[in-house]
PDB file of C-alpha atoms in Angstrom:
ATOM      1  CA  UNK A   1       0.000   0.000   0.000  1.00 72.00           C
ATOM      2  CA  UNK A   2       1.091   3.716  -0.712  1.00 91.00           C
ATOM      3  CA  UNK A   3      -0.732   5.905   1.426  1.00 96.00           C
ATOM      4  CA  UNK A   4      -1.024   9.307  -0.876  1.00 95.00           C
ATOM      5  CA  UNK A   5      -0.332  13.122   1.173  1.00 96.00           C
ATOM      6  CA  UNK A   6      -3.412  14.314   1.815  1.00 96.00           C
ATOM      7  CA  UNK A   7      -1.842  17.686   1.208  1.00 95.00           C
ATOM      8  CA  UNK A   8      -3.847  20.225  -1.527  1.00 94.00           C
ATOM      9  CA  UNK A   9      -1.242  22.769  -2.162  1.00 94.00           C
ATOM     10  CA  UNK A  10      -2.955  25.781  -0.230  1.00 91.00           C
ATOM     11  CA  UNK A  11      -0.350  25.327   2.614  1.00 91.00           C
ATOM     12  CA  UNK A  12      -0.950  27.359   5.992  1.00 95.00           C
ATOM     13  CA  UNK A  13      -0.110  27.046   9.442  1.00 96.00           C
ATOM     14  CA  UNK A  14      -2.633  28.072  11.621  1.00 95.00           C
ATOM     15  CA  UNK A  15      -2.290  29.315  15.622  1.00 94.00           C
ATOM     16  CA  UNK A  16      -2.068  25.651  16.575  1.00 94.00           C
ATOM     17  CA  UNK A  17       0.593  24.925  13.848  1.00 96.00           C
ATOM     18  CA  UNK A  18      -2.108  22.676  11.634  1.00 97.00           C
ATOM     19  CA  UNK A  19      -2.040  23.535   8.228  1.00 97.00           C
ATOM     20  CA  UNK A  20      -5.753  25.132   6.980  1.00 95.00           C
ATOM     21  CA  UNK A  21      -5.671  22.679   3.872  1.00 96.00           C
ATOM     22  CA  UNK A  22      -4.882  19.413   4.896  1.00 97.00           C
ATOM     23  CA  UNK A  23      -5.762  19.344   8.962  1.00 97.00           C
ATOM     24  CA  UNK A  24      -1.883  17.890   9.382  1.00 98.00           C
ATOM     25  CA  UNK A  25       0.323  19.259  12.454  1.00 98.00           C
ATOM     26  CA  UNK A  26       3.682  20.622  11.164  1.00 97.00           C
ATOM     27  CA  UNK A  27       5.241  17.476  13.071  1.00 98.00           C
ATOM     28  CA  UNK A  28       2.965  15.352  10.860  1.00 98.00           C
ATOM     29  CA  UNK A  29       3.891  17.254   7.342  1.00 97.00           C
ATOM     30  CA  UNK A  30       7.638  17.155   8.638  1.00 97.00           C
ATOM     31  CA  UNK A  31       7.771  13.577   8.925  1.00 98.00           C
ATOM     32  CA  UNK A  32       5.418  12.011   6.093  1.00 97.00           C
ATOM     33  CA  UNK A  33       7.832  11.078   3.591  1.00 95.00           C
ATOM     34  CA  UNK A  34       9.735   8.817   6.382  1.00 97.00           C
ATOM     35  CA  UNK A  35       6.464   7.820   8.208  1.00 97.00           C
ATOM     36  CA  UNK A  36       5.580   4.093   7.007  1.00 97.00           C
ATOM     37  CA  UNK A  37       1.846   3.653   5.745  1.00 97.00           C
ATOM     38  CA  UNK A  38       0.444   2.242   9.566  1.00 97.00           C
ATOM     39  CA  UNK A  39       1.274   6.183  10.554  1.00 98.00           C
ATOM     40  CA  UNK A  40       0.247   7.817   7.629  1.00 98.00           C
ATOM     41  CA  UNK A  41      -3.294   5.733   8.233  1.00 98.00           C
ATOM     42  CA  UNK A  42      -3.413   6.997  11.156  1.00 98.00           C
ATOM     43  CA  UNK A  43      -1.891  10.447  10.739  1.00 98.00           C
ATOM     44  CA  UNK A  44      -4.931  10.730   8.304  1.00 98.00           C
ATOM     45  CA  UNK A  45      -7.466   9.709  10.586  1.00 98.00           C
ATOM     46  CA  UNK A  46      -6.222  12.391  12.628  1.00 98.00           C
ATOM     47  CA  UNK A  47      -7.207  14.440  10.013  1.00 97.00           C
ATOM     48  CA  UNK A  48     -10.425  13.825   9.574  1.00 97.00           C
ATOM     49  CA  UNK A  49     -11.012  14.195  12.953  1.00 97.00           C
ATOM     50  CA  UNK A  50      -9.651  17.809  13.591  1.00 95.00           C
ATOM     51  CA  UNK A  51     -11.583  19.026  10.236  1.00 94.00           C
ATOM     52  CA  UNK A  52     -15.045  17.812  11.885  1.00 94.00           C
ATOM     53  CA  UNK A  53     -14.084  19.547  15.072  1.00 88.00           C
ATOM     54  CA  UNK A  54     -13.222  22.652  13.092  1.00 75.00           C
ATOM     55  CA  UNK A  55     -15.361  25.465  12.664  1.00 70.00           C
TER      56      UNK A  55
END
């Protein structure tokens, strides 16, 4: 499996250091291209979650 960024190119770190397009932390964008696909999975999930829970 190849677990694909979830990143969309409009790139911005907000007050918490997540980035407005794709929900990541910076410490989850810093370490995607080493993280193996379990942690992307769940880096994703992560994700998902904070986009529901944002206004």
């Amino acid at each position: 499996m190849n677990v694909a960024s979830p990143c969309i190119r409009n790139c911005c770190l907000d007050k918490q250091d997540m980035c407005v397009g794709c929900y990541r932390l910076i410490d989850e964008i810093l370490i995607w291209g080493q993280a193996d696909d379990h942690r992307k999975t769940q880096i994703l999930k992560l994700c998902e979650q904070r986009k529901t829970l944002k206004p």
